[in-house]
mmCIF file of C-alpha atoms in Angstrom:
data_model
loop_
_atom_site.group_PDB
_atom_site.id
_atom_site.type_symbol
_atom_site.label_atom_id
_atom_site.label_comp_id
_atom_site.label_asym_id
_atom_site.label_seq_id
_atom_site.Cartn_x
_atom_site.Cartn_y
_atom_site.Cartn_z
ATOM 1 C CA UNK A 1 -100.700 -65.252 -5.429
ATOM 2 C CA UNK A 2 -97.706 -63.305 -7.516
ATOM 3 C CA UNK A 3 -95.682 -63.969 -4.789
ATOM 4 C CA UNK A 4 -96.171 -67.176 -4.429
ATOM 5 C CA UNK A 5 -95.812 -68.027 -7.563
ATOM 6 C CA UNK A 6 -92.448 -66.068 -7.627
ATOM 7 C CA UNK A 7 -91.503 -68.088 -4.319
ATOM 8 C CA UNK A 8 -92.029 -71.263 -6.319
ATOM 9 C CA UNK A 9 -89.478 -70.555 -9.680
ATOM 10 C CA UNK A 10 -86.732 -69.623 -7.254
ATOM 11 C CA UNK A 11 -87.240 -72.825 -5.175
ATOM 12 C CA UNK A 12 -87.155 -74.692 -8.614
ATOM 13 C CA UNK A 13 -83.958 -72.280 -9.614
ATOM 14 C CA UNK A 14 -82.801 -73.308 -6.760
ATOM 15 C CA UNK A 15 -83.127 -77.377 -7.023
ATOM 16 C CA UNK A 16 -82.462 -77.450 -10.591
ATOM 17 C CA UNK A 17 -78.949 -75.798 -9.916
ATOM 18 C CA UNK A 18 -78.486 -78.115 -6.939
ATOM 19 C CA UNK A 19 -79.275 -81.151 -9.014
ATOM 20 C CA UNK A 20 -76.537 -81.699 -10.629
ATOM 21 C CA UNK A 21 -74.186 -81.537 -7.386
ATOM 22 C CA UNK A 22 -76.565 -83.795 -5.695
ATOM 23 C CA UNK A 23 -76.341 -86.709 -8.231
ATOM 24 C CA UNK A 24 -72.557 -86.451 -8.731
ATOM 25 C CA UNK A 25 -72.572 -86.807 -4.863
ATOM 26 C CA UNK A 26 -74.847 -89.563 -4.715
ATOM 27 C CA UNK A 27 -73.028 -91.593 -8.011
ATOM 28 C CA UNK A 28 -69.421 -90.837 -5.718
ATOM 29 C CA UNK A 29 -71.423 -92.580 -2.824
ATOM 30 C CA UNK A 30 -72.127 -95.821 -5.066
ATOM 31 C CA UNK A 31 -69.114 -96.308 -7.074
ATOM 32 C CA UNK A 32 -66.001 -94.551 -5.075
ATOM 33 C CA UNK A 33 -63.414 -92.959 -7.151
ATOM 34 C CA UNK A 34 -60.237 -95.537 -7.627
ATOM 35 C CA UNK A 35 -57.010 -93.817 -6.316
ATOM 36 C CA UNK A 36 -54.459 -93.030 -8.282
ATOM 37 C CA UNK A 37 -51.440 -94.977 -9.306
ATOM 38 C CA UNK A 38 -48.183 -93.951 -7.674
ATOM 39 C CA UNK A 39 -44.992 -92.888 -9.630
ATOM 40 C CA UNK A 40 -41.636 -91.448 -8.936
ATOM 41 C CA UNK A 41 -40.521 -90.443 -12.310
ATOM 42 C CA UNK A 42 -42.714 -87.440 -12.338
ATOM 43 C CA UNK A 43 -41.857 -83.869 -12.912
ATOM 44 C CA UNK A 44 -42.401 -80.379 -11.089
ATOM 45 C CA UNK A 45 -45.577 -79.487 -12.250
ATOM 46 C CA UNK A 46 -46.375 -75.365 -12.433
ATOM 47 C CA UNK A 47 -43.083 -75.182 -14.479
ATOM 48 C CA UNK A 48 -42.598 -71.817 -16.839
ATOM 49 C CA UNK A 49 -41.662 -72.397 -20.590
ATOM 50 C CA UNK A 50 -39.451 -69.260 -20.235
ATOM 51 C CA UNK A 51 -35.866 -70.793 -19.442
ATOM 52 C CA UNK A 52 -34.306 -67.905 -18.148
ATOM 53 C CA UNK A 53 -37.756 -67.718 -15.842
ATOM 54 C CA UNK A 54 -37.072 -70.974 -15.063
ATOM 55 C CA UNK A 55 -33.188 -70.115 -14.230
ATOM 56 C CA UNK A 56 -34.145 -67.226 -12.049
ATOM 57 C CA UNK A 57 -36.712 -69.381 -10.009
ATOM 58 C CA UNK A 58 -34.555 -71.908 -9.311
ATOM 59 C CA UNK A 59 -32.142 -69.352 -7.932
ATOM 60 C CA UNK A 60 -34.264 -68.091 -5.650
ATOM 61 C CA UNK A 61 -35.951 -71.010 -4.567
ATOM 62 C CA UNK A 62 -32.347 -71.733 -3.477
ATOM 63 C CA UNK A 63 -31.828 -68.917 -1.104
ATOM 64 C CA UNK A 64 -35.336 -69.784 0.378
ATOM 65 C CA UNK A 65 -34.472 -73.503 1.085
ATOM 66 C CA UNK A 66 -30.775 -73.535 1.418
ATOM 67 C CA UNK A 67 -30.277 -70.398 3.384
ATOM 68 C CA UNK A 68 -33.953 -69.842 5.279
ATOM 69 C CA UNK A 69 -34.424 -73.238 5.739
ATOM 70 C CA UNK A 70 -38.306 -72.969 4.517
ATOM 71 C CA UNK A 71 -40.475 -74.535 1.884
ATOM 72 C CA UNK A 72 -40.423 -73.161 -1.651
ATOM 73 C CA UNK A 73 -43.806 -74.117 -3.247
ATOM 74 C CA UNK A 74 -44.035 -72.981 -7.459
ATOM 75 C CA UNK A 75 -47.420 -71.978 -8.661
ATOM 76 C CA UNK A 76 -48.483 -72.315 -11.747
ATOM 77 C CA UNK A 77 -49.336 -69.528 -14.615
ATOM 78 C CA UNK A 78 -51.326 -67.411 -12.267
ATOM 79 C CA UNK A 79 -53.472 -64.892 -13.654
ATOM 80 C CA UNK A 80 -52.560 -62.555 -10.024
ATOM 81 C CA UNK A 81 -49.003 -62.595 -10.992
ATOM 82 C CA UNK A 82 -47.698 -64.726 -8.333
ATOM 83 C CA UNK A 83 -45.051 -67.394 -9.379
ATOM 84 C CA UNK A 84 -44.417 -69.332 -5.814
ATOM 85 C CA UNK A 85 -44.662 -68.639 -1.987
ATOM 86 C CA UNK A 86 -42.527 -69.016 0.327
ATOM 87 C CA UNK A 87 -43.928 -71.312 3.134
ATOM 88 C CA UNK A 88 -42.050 -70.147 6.761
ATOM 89 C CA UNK A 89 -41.031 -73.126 8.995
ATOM 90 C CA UNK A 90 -40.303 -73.186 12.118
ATOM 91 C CA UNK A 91 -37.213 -75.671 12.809
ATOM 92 C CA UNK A 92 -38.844 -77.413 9.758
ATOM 93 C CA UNK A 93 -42.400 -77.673 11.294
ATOM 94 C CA UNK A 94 -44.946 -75.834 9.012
ATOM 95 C CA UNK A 95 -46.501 -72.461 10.275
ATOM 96 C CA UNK A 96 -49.156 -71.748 7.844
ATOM 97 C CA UNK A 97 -47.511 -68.500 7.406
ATOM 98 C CA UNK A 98 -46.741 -67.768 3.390
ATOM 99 C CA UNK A 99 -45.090 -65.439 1.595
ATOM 100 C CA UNK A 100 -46.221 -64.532 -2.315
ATOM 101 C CA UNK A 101 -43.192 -64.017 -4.932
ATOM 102 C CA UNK A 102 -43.489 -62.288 -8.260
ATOM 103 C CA UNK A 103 -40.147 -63.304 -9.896
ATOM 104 C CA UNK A 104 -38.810 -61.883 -12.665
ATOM 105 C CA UNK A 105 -35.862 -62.152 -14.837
ATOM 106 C CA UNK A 106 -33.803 -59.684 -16.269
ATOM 107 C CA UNK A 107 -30.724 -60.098 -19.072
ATOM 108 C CA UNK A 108 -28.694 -57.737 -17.074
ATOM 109 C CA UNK A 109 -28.328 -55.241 -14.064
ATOM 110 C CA UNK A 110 -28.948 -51.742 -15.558
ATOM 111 C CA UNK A 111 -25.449 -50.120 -14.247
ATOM 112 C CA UNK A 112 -23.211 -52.096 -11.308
ATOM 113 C CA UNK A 113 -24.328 -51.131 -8.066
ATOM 114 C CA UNK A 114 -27.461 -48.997 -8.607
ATOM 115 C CA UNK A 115 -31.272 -49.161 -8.411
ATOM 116 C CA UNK A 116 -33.833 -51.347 -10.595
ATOM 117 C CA UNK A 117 -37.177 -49.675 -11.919
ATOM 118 C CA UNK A 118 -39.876 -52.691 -12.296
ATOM 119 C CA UNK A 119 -42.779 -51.778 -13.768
ATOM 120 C CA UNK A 120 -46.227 -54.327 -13.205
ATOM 121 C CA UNK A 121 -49.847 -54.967 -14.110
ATOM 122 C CA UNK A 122 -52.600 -52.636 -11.992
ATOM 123 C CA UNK A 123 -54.636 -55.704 -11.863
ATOM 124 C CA UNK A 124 -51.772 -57.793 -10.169
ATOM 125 C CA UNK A 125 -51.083 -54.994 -7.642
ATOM 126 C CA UNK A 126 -55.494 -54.218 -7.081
ATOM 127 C CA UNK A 127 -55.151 -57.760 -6.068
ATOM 128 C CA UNK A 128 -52.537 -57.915 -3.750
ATOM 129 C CA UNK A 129 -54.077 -54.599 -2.091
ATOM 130 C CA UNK A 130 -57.276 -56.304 -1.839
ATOM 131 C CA UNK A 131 -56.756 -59.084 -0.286
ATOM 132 C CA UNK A 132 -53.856 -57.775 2.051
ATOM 133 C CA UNK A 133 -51.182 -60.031 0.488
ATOM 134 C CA UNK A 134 -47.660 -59.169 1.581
ATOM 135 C CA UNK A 135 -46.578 -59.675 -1.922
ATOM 136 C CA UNK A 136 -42.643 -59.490 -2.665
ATOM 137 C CA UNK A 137 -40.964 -58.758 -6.216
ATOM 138 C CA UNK A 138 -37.712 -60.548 -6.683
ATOM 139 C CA UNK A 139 -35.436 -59.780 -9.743
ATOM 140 C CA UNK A 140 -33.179 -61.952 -10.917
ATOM 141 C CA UNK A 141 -29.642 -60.967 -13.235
ATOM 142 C CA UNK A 142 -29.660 -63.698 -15.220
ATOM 143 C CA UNK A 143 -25.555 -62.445 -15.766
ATOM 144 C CA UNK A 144 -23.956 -62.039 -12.352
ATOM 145 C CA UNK A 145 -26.466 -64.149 -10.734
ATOM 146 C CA UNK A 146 -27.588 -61.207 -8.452
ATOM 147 C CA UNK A 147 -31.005 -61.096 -6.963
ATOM 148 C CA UNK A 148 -32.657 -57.929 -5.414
ATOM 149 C CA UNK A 149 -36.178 -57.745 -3.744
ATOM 150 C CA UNK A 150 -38.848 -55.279 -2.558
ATOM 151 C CA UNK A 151 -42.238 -55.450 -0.870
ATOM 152 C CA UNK A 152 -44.600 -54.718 -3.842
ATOM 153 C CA UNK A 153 -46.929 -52.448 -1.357
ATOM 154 C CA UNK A 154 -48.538 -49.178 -2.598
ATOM 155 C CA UNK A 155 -46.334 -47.132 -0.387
ATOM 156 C CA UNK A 156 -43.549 -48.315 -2.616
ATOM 157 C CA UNK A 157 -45.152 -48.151 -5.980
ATOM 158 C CA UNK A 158 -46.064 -45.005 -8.578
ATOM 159 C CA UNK A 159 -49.174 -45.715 -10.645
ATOM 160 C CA UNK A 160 -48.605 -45.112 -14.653
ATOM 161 C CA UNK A 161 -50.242 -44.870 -17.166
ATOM 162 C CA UNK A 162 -50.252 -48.313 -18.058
ATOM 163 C CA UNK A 163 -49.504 -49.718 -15.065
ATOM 164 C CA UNK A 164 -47.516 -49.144 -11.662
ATOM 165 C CA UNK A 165 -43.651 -49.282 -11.005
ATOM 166 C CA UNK A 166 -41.431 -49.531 -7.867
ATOM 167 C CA UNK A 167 -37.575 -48.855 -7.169
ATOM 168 C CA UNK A 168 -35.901 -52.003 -6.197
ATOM 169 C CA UNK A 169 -33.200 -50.834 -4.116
ATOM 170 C CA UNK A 170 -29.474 -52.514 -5.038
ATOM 171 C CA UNK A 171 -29.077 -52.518 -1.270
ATOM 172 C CA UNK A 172 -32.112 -54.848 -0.829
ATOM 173 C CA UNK A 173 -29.757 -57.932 -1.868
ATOM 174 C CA UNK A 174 -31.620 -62.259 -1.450
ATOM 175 C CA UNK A 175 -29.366 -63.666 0.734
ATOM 176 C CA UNK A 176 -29.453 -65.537 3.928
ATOM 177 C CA UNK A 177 -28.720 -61.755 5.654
ATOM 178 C CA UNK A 178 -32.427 -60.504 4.377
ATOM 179 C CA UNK A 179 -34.540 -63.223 5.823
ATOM 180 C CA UNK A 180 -35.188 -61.817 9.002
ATOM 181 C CA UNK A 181 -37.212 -58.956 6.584
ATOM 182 C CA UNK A 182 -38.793 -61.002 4.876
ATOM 183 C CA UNK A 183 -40.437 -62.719 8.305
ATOM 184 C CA UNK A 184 -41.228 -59.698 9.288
ATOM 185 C CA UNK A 185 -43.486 -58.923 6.244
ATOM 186 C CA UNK A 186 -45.909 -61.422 6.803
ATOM 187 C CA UNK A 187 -48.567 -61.266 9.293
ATOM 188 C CA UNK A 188 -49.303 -63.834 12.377
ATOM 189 C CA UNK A 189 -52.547 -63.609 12.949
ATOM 190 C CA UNK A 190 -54.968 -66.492 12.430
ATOM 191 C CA UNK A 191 -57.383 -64.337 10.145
ATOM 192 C CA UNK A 192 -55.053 -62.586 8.339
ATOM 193 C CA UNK A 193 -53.026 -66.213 7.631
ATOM 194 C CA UNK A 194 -56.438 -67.875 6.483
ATOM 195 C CA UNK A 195 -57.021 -65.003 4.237
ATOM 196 C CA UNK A 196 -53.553 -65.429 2.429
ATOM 197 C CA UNK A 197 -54.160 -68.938 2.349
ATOM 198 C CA UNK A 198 -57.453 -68.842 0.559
ATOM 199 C CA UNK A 199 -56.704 -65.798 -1.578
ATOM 200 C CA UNK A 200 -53.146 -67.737 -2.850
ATOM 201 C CA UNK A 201 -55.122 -70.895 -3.068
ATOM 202 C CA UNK A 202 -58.076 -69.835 -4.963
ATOM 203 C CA UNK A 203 -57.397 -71.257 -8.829
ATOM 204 C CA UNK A 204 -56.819 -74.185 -6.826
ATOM 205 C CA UNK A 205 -59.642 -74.175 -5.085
ATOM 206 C CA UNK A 206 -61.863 -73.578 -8.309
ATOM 207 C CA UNK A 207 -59.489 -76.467 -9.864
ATOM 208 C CA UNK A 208 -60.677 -78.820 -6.953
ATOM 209 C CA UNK A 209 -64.155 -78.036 -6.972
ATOM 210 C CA UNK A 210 -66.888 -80.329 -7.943
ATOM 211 C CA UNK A 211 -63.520 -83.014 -8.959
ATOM 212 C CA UNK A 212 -62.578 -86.068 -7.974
ATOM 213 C CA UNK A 213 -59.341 -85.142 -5.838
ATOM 214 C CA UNK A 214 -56.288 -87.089 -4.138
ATOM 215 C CA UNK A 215 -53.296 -85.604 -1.897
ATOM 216 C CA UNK A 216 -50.568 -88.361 -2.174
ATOM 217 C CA UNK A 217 -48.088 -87.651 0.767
ATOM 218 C CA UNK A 218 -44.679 -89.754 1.626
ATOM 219 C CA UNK A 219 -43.648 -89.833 5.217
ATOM 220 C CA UNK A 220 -40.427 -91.145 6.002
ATOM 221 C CA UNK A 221 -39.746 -92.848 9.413
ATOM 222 C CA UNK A 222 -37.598 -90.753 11.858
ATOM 223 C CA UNK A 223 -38.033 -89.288 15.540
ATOM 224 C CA UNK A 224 -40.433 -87.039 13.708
ATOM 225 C CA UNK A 225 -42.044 -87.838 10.584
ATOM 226 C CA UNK A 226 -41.008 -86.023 7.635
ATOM 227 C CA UNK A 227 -44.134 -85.464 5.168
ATOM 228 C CA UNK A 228 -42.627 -85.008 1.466
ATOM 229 C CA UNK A 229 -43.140 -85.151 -2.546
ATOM 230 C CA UNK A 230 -47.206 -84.168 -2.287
ATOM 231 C CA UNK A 231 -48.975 -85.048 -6.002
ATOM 232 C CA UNK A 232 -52.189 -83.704 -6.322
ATOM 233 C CA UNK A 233 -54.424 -85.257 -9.039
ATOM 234 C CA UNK A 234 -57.363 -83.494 -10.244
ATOM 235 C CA UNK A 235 -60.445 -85.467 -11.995
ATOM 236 C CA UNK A 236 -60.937 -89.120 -12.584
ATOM 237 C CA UNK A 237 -59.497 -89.385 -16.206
ATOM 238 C CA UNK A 238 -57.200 -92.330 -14.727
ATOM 239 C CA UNK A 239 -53.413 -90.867 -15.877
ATOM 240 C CA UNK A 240 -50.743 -91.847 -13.712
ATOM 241 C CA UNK A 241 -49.024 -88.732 -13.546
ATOM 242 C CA UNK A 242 -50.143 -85.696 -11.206
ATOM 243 C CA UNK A 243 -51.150 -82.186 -12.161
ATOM 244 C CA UNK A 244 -49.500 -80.816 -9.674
ATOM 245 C CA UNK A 245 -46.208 -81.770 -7.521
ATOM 246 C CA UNK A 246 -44.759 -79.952 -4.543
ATOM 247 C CA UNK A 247 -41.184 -80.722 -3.446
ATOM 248 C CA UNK A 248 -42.256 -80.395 0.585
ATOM 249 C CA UNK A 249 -39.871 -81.895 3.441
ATOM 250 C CA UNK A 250 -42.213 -81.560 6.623
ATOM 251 C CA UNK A 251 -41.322 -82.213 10.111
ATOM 252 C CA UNK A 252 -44.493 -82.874 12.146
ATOM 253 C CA UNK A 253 -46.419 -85.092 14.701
ATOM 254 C CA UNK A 254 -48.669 -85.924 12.300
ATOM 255 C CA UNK A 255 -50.285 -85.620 8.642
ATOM 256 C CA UNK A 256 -53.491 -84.087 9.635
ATOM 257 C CA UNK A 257 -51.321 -80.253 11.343
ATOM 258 C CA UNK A 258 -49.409 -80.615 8.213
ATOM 259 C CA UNK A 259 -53.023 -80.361 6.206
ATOM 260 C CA UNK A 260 -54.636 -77.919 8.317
ATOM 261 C CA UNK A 261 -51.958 -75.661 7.983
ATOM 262 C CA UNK A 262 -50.615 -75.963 4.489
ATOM 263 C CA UNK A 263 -54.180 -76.375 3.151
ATOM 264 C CA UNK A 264 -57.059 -75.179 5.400
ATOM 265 C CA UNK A 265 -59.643 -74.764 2.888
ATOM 266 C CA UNK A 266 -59.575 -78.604 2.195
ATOM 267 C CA UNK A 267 -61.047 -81.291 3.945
ATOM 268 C CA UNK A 268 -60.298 -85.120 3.531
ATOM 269 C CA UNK A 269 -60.707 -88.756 4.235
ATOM 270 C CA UNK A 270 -58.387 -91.622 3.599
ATOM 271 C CA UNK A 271 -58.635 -93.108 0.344
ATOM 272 C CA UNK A 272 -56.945 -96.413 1.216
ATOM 273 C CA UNK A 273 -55.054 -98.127 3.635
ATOM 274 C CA UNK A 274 -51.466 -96.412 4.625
ATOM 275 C CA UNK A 275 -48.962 -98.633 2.509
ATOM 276 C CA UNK A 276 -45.370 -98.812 3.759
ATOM 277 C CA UNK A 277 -42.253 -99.491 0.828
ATOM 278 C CA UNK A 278 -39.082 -100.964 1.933
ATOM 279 C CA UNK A 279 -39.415 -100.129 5.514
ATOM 280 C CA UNK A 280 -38.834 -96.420 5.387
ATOM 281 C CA UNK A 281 -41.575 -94.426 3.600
ATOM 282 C CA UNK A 282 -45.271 -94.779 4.171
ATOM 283 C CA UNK A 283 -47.781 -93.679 1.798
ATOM 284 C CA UNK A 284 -50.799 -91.792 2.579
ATOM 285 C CA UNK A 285 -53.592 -91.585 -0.315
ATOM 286 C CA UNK A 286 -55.897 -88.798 0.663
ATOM 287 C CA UNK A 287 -59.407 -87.804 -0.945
ATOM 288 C CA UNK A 288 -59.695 -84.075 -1.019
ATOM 289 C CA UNK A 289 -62.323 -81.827 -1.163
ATOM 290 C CA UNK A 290 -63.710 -78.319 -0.238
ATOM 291 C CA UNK A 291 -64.674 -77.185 2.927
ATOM 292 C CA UNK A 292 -68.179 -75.543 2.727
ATOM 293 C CA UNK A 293 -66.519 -72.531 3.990
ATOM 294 C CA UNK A 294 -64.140 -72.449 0.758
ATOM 295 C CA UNK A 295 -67.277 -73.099 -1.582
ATOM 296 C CA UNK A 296 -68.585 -69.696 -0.122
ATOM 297 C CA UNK A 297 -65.645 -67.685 -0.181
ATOM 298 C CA UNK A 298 -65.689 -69.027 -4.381
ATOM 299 C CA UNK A 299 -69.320 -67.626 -4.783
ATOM 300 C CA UNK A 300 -68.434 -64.512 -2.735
ATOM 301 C CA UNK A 301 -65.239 -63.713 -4.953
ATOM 302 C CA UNK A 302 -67.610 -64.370 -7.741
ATOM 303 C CA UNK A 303 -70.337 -62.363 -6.612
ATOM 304 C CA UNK A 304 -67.651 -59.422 -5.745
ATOM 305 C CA UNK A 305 -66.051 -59.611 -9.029
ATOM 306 C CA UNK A 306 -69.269 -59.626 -11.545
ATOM 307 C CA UNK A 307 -71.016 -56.561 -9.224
ATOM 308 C CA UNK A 308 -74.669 -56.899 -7.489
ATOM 309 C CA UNK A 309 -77.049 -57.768 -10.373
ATOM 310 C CA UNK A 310 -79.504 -56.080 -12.604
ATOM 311 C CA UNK A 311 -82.740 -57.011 -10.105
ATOM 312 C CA UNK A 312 -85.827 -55.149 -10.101
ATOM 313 C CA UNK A 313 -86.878 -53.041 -6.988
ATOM 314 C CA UNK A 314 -89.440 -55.807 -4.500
ATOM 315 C CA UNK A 315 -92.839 -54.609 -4.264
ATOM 316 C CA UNK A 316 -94.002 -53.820 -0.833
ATOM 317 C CA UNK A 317 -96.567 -56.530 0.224
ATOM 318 C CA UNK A 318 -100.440 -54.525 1.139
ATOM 319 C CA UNK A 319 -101.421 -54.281 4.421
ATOM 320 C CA UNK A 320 -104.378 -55.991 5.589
ATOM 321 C CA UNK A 321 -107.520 -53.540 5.177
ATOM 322 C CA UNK A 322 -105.935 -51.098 2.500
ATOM 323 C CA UNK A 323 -107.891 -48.850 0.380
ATOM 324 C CA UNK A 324 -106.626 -47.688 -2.500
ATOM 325 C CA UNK A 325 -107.942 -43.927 -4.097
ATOM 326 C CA UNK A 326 -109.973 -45.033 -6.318
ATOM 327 C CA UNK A 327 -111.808 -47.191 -3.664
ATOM 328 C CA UNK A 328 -111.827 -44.698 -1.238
ATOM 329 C CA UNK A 329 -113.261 -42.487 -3.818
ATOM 330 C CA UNK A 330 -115.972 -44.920 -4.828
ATOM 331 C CA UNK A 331 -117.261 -44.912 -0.955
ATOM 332 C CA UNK A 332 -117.176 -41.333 0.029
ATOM 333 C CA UNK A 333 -119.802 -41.492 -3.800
ATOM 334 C CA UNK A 334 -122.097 -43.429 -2.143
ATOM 335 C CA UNK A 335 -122.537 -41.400 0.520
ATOM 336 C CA UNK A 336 -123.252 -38.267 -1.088
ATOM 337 C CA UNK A 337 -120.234 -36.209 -0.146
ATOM 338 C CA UNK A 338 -117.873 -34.580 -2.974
ATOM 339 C CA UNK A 339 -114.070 -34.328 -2.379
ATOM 340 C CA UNK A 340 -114.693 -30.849 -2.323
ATOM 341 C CA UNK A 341 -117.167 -30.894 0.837
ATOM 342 C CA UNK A 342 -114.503 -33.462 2.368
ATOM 343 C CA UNK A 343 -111.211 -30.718 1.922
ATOM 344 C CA UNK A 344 -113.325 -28.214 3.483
ATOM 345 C CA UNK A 345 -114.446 -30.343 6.225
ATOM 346 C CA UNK A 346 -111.122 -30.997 7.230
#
């Protein structure tokens, strides 16, 4: 009967939490979500307030586009300490492979020519460790304009007291010379790319979940279409401008390898019609949401983080014809025989 009755409170637990997902779903069903209106006077969301920050990310976001050839995507305020990824691209197609940055700016080089201690957060570094991100530190000198780099692995960094720190080498110079290191950091495989795209995705993720969401995508006409300028707009609140804005130029057969690559913990429907401007760009309004694979991996990095929880030990259910002592006790009475007679007996 206990049991039961304990079945029944976590099926209610259960539907009471489920209730409000279930309505929102069934509301979406019976009044759709009206798509955002489109505008090209936006700015780059994810922006830093810091304008030397915002000096040194521009700098390297150069090298990565200009000299690589690859996407440069900025994140915002990130509570992992990563400020963009890299986003390889093979002769401009996207790869799904990524690369995290921490930038950082500094007023000057410490002495021409020679070595730069940086010193970081355990937490950030725990992180990267954990989820096997191939995380690399870039410093920028905001006065010569120099940039350095090192992978931020924990062969390479000292733990301190307060934190960790790692030489970055003067010899390890961001130029179009080092990319061939820097595709070597990150990893191929399909597992290890869906991991780095979830773990660097995840405030996204928990930004997208249970919203209203829409991907707007440009493609302009060519032998290939090019996929740019992706807005993202979270919620229904009806502003015009995004929350987020990514300055991508895509080669690819179509929109749905660009999506599946770039973002494969989403999945989407069209929102409208494609509309075509002026001949040469095509807009694609997209309705995003999570994959249930991506709502798991959110409770799982939730369940990870808080611990296992304070839960009392399950009683073992009794088996069919169990006697307990005192019962046993009660019948060996009515027969006459002592627990004396029965310990010699045996």
């Amino acid at each position: 009967m206990v049991r039961l009755l304990q079945a029944g409170i976590i099926a209610i637990t259960t539907l009471a939490a489920a209730a409000p997902r279930l309505l929102a779903t069934i509301w979406h069903r019976i009044v759709p979500p009206i798509p955002p209106r489109r505008r090209h006077d936006i700015a780059l969301g994810g922006q830093p307030a810091d304008p030397a920050m915002r000096m040194a990310i521009d700098a390297v976001e150069k090298v990565f586009v200009r000299d690589f050839k690859w996407s440069f995507r900025r994140l915002p305020v990130s509570k992992v300490g990563i400020d963009a990824r890299a986003e390889i691209l093979d002769s401009g197609r996207p790869t799904g492979k990524f690369l995290p940055l921490q930038i950082r700016s500094i007023p000057s080089w410490v002495e021409a020519g020679g070595d730069y201690i940086h010193r970081g957060e355990r937490s950030h570094l725990d992180y990267w460790a954990k989820h096997l991100l191939p995380v690399c530190i870039v410093i920028a000198d905001a006065r010569s304009g120099i940039m350095r780099w090192q992978r931020a692995d924990k062969g390479n960094c000292a733990e301190t007291e307060s934190g960790w720190e790692m030489v970055v080498p003067a010899a390890n110079v961001l130029d179009a010379n080092a990319k061939f290191c820097f595709d070597e950091a990150v990893a191929s495989d399909q597992e290890s790319l869906m991991r780095s795209a979830f773990a660097l995705d995840r405030e996204l993720m928990e930004e997208v979940q249970d919203q209203t969401t829409f991907f707007v995508w440009d493609e302009w006409g060519d032998t290939t279409a090019i996929f740019s300028n992706l807005q993202i707009y979270i919620g229904e609140d009806g502003r015009d401008e995004p929350d987020i804005r990514i300055d991508y130029l895509l080669r690819a057969d179509n929109l749905h390898d660009v999506m599946t690559r770039l973002f494969p913990w989403a999945t989407y429907s069209y929102a409208e019609p494609i509309k075509e401007y002026s001949e040469e760009v095509a807009v694609h309004v997209l309705e995003v949401e999570l994959r249930p694979e991506a709502e798991a991996y959110l409770e799982a990095e939730d369940f990870l983080v808080a611990g296992y929880p304070d839960e009392e030990e399950p009683c073992a259910p009794e088996s069919e014809g169990y006697v307990t002592a005192q019962e046993e006790e009660a019948f060996w009475r009515s027969r006459g025989v002592s627990r004396g007679h029965r310990n010699q007996d045996e």
